[in-house]
Coordinates of C-alpha atoms in Angstrom, one line a residue:
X1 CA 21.1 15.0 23.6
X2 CA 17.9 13.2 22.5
X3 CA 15.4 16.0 20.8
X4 CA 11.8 16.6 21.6
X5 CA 9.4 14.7 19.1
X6 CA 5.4 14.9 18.5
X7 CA 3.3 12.0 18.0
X8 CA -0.4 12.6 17.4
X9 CA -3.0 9.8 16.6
X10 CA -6.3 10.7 14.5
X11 CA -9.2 9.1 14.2
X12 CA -8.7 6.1 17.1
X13 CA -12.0 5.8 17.7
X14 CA -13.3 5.1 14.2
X15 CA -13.4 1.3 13.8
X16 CA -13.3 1.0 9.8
X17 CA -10.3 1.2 7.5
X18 CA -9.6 4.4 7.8
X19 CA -7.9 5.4 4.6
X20 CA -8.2 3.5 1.5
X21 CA -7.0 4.8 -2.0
X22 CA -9.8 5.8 -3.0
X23 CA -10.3 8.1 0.0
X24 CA -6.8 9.1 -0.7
X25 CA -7.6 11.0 -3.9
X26 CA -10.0 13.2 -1.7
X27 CA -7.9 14.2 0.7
X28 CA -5.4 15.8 -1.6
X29 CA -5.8 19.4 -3.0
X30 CA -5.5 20.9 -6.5
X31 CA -1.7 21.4 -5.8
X32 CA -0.7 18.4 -3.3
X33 CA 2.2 18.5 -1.2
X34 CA 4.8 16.4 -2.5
X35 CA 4.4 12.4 -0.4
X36 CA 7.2 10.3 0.2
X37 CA 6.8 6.4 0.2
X38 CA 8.3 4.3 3.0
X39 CA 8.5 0.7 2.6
X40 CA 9.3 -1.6 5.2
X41 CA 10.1 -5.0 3.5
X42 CA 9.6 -8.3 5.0
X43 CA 9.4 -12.0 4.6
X44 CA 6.0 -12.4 5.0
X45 CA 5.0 -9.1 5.5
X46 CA 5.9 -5.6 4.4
X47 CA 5.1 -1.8 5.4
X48 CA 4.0 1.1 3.3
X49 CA 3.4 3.7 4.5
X50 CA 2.6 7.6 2.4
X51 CA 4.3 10.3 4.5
X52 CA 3.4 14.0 3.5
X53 CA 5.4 16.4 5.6
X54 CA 5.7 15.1 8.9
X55 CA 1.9 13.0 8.2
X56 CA 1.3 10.0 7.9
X57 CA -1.7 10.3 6.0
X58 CA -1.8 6.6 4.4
X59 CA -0.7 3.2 5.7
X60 CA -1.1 -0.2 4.3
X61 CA 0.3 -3.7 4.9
X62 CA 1.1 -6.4 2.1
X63 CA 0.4 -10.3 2.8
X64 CA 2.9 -12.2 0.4
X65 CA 2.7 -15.6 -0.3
X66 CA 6.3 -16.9 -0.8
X67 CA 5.9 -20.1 1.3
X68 CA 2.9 -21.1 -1.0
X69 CA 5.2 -20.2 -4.2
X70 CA 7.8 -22.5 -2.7
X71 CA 5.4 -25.2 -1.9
X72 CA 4.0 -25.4 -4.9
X73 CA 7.1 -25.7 -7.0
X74 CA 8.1 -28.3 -4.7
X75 CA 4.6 -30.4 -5.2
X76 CA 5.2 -30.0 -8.8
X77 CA 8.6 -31.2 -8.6
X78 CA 7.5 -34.3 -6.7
X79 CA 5.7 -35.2 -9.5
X80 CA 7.3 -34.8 -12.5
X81 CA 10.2 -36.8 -10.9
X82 CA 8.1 -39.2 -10.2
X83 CA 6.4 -39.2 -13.2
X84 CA 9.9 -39.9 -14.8
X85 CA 10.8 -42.9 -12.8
X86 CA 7.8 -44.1 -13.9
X87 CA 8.2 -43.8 -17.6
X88 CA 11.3 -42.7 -18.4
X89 CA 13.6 -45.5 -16.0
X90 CA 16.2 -46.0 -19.4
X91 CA 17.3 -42.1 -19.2
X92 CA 20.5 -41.6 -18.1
X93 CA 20.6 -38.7 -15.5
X94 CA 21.4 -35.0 -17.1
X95 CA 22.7 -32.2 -14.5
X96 CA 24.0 -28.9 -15.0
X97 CA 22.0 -28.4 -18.1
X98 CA 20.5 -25.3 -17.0
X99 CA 22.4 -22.2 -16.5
X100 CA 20.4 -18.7 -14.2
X101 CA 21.4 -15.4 -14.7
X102 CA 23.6 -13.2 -13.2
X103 CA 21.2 -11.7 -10.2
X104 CA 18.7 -14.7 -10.5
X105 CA 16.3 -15.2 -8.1
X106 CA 14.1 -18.2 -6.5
X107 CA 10.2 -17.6 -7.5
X108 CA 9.4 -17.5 -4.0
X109 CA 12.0 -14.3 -3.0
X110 CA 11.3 -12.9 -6.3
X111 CA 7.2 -12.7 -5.9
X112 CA 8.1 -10.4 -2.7
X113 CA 10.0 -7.7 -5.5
X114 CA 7.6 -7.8 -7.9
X115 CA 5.2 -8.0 -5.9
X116 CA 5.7 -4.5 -3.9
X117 CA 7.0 -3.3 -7.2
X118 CA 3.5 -3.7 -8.5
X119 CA 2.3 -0.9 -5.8
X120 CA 4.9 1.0 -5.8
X121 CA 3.8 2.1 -9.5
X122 CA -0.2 2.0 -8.7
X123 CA 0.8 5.0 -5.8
X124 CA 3.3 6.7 -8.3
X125 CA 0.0 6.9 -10.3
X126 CA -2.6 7.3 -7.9
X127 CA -0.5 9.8 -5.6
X128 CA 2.5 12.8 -6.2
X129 CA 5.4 10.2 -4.8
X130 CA 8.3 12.5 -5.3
X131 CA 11.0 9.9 -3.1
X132 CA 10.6 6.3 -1.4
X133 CA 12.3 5.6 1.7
X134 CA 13.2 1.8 2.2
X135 CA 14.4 -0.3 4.8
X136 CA 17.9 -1.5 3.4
X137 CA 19.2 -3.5 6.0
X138 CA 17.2 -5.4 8.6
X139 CA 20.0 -6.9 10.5
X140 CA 24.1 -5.7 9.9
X141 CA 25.3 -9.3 10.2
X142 CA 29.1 -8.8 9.6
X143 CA 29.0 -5.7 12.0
X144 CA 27.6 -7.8 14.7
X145 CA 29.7 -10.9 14.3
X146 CA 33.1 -8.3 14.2
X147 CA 32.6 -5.8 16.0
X148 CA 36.1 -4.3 15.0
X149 CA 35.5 -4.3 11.2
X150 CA 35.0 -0.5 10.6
X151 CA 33.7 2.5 12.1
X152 CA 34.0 2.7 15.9
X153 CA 32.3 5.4 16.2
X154 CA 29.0 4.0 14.8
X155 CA 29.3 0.6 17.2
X156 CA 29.5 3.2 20.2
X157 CA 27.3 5.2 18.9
X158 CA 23.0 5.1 19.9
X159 CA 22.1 2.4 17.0
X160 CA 24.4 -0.1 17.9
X161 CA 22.4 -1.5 21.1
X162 CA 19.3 -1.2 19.0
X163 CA 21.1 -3.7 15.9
X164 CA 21.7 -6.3 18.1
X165 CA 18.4 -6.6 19.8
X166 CA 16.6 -6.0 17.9
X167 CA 18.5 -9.1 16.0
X168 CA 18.1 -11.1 19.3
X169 CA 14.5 -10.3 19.4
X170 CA 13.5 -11.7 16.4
X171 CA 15.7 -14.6 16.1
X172 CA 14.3 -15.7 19.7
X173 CA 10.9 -14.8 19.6
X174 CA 10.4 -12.5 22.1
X175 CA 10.4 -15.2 24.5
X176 CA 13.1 -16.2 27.4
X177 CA 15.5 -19.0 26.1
X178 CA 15.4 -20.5 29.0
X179 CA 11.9 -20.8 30.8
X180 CA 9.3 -19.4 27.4
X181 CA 8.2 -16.5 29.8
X182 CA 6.3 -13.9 27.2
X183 CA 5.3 -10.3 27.7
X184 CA 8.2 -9.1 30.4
X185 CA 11.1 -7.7 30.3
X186 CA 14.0 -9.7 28.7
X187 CA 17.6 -9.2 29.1
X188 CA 21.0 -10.1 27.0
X189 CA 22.6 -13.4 28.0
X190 CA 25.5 -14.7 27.5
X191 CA 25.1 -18.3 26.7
X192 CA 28.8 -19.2 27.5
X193 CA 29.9 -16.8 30.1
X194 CA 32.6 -14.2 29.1
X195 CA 34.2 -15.1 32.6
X196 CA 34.6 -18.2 31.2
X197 CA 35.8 -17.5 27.8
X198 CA 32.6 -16.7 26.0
X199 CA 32.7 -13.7 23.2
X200 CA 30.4 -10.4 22.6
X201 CA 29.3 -12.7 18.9
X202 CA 25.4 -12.8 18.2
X203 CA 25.9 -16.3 18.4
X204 CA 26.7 -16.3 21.7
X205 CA 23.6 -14.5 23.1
X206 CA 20.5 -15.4 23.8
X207 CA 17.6 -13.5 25.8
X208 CA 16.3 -14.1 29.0
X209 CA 13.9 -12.8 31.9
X210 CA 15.4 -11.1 35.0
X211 CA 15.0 -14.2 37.4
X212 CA 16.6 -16.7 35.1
X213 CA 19.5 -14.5 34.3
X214 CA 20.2 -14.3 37.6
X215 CA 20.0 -18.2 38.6
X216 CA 22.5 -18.5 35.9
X217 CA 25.1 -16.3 36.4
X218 CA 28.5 -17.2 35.3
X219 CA 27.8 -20.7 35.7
X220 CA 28.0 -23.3 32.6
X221 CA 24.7 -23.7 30.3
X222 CA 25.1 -27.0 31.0
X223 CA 25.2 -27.2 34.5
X224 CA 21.9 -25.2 34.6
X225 CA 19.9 -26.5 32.3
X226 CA 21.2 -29.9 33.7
X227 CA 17.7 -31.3 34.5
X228 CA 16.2 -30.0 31.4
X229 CA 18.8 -32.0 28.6
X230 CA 15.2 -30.9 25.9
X231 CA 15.6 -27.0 26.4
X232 CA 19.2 -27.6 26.3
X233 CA 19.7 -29.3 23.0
X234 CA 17.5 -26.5 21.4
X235 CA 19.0 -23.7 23.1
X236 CA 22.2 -25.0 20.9
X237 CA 20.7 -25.8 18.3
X238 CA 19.2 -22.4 17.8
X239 CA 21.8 -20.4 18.7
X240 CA 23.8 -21.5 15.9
X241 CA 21.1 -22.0 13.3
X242 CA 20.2 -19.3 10.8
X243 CA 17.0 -17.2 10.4
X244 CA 15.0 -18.1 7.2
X245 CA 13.1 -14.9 7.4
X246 CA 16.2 -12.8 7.6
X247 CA 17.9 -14.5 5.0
X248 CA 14.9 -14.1 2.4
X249 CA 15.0 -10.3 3.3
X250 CA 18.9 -10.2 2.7
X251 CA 18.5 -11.7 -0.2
X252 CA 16.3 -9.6 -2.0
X253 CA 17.2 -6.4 -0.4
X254 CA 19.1 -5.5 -3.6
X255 CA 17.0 -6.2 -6.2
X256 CA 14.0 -4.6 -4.5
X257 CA 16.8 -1.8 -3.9
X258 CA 17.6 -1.6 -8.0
X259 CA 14.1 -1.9 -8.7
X260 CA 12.7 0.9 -7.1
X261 CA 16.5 3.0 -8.3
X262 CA 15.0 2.1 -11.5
X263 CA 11.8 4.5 -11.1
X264 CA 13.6 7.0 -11.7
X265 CA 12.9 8.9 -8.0
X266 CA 15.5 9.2 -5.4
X267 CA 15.5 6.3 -3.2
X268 CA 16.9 6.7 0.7
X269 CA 17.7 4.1 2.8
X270 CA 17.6 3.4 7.0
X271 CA 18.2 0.2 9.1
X272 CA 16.3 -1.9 11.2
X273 CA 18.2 -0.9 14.4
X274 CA 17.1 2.7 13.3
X275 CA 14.1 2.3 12.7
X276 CA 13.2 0.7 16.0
X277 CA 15.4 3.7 17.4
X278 CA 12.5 5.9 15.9
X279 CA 9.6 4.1 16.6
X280 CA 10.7 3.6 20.4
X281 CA 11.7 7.8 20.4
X282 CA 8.2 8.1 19.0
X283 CA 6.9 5.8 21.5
X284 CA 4.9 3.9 18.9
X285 CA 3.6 0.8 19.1
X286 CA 5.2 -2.1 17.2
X287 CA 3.2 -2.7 13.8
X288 CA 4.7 -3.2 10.3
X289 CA 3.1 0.2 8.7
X290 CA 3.9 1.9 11.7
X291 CA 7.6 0.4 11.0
X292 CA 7.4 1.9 7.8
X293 CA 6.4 5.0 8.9
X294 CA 9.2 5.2 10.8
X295 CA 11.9 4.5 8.5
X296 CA 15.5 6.4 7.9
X297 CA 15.8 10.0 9.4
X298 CA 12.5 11.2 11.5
X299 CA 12.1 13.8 13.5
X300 CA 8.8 14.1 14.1
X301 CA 5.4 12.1 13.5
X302 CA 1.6 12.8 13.2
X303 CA -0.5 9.6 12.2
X304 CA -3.9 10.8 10.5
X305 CA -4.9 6.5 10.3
X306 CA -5.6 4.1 12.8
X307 CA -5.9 1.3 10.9
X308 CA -3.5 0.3 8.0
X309 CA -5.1 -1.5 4.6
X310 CA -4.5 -5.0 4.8
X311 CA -3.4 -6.2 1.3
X312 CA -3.3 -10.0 0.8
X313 CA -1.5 -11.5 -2.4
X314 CA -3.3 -14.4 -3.9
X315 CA -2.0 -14.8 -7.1
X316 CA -3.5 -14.7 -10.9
X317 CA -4.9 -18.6 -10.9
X318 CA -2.9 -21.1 -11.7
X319 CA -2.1 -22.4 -16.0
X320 CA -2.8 -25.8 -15.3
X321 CA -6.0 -27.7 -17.9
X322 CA -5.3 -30.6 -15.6
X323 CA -5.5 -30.8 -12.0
X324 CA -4.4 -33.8 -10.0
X325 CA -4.7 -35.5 -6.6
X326 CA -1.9 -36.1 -4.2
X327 CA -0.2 -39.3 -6.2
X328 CA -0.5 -37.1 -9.3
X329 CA -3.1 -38.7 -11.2
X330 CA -5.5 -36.4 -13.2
X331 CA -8.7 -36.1 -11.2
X332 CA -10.3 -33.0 -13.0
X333 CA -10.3 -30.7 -16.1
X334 CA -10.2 -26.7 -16.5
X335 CA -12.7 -25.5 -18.6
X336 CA -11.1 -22.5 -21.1
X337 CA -13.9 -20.3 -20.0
X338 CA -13.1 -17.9 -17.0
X339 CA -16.3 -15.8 -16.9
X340 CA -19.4 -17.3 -15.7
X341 CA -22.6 -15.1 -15.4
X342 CA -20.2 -11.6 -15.4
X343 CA -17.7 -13.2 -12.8
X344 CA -14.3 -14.2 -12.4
X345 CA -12.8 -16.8 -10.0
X346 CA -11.3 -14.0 -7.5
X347 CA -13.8 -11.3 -7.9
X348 CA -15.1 -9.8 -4.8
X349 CA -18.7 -9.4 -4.5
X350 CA -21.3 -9.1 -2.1
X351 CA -24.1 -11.6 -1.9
X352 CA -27.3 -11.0 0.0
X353 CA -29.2 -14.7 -0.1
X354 CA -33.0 -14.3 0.7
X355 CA -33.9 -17.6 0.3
X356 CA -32.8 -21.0 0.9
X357 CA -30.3 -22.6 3.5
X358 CA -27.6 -19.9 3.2
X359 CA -29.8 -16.6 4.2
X360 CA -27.1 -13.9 4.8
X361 CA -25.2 -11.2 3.5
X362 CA -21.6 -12.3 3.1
X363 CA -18.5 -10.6 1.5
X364 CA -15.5 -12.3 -0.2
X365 CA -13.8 -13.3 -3.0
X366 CA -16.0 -15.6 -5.3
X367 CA -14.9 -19.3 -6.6
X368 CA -16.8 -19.4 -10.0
X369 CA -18.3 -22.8 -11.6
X370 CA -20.2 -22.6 -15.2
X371 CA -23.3 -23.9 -13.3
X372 CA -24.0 -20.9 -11.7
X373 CA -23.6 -21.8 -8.5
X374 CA -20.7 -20.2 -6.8
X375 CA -18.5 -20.5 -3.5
X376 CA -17.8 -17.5 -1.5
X377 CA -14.6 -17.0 0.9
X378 CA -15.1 -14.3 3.8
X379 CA -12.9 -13.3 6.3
X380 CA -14.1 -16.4 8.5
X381 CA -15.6 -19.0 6.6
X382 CA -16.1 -20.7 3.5
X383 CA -20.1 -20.4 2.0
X384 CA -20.7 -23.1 -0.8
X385 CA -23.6 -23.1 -2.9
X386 CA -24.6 -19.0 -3.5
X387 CA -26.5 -18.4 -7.1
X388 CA -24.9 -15.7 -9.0
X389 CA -28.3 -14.0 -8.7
X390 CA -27.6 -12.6 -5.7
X391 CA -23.8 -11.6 -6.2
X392 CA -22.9 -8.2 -6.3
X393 CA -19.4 -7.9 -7.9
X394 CA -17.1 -4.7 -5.2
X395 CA -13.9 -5.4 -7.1
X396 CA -12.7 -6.6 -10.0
X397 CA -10.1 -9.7 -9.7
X398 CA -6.7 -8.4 -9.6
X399 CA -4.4 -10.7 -7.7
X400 CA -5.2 -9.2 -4.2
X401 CA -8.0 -9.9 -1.3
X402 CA -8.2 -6.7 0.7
X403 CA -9.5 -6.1 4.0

């Protein structure tokens, strides 16, 4: 029997960030009611979300920047290799001279734990977290692929429907396999028929809209999508291919899991398939705090935000005196100096020019040169050229852009 839930929205009509921790030290009283933290992790994005009763009273989403990690390392690895063949052709190759510890991670899987781990502790300090609430498992895998393993009564049960969507959904795009229709209703499909032979395995299924579901039929893949050998090869192709995104979540699932154990708090967990079960009981609309928010048991919800804080992970700088072009020649050289005029490459400031070619007010992180002239990045362009005279520094550099 489904129960009766309340969903309230606060504050819709305000356009600006709504909460923002600052404005979060306000809100609570002398004696504050204990908040729980729900997190929401993701590959290139993850949920937070401050839940105080049923309230929502804080929401915020974190940008990481894996990919970049991993393309950089690769870039550097490019280089050094072929800055060996260059002057080192006599060495004899060396392998296996390394050895990772047990529980190692890649930099790129490991920025996204340390990373959330980093807030995690500035809430514990800024706000009474008492419990965190985290997203353990995006997608059961092995439940999906056997659906006999264990527990029957959680396969029949409401979740199980949601899991493999859910899973379908993602891995697919939201988009029909078959014709790319976007924005209507999509059903299950069985790529190989089961009339024919084909199983109930993930695999095996694929989404599509109403009409081309039922011009397929029970009829061979191959026989429909005879004229079209492109969508065909690809439908294959991605049927059986893994999902990057998942995997980097499943990977560090765990460690985020044993980090956050580590806090000392008690630390709950939910699943994807459940918390799509909440948000769609709550009839929420899909977002990654909202997500979050809706995390492991609910019953009901009252959202006090509109508008989460968008947190963007831009790393400390990089260690290199020397930087190079493409072929990995030396081009430049860092200065050891890091403060010109009061700032900081990654400071944001505001700059009001009243003079010149570059008249404005902009806001953005600052790109710092010993001349004095300085390069601002806003949310839509880049401004070369602004004197510190007329920078204004908002917040210190700290790793993060924030909008």
């Amino acid at each position: 029997m489904m129960r009766k839930c309340h969903v309230r929205f606060v504050g819709e009509e305000d356009g600006a960030i709504h909460a923002s921790l600052p404005d979060l030290n306000k809100k609570v009283d002398a004696n504050p009611e204990a908040l729980e933290l729900k997190l929401d992790p993701g590959s290139k994005v993850t949920g937070i979300a401050l839940k105080q009763g049923n309230r929502i009273i804080f929401a915020a989403e974190l940008l990481h920047r894996g990919q970049q990690i991993k393309e950089a390392l690769q870039s550097r690895r490019q280089l050094r290799r072929s800055r060996r063949n260059r002057k080192t052709r006599y060495r004899q190759a060396r392998f296996l001279n390394r050895t990772r510890p047990k529980g190692w991670l890649a930099p790129s899987l490991q920025h996204r734990v340390d990373t959330l781990m980093t807030w995690v502790h500035r809430f514990r300090r800024l706000a009474p977290v008492v419990r965190i609430t985290q997203e353990l498992v995006r997608f059961d895998l092995q439940l999906m692929e056997n659906p006999e393993i264990s527990g029957v009564e959680y396969q029949q049960g409401a979740l199980q429907g949601y899991e493999v969507r859910e899973y379908l959904l993602f891995k697919w795009g939201r988009t029909c396999a078959y014709c790319g229709a976007q924005n209507v209703p999509l059903e299950v499909e069985h790529i190989q028929p089961r009339s024919k032979g084909g199983s109930d395995r993930v695999s095996n299924l694929t989404l599509a809209c109403h009409s081309c579901n039922q011009a397929k039929g029970n009829g061979d893949i191959r026989d429909f999508l005879s004229g079209q050998p492109d969508v065909l090869s690809r439908l294959l192709r991605q049927a059986k291919s893994p999902l990057k995104d998942a995997a980097a979540v499943n990977s560090t699932r765990w460690a985020l899991f044993k980090a956050l154990k580590a806090t000392g708090l008690p630390v709950t967990t939910g699943t994807g398939g459940q918390t799509k079960f909440n948000r769609l009981r709550l009839n929420l609309p899909k977002a990654h705090w909202l997500d979050a928010a809706c995390v492991g048991q609910v019953e009901s919800l009252e959202v006090l935000t509109s508008k989460p804080l968008l947190i963007i992970a831009k790393g400390h700088g990089t260690r290199q005196m020397c930087g190079t072009n493409k072929y990995g020649f030396p081009t430049r050289h860092r200065s050891l100096r890091q403060i010109h005029n009061g700032f900081q490459t990654g400071d944001i400031v505001t700059a009001t020019v009243t003079a010149g070619k570059k008249i404005g007010s902009y806001i953005g992180r600052v790109l710092c040169r010993a001349s004095g002239s300085f390069d601002m990045t806003t949310a839509s362009v880049r401004v070369a050229g602004i004197s510190h005279r007329y920078c204004k520094p908002i917040h210190r550099k700290d790793g993060y852009a924030y909008a």
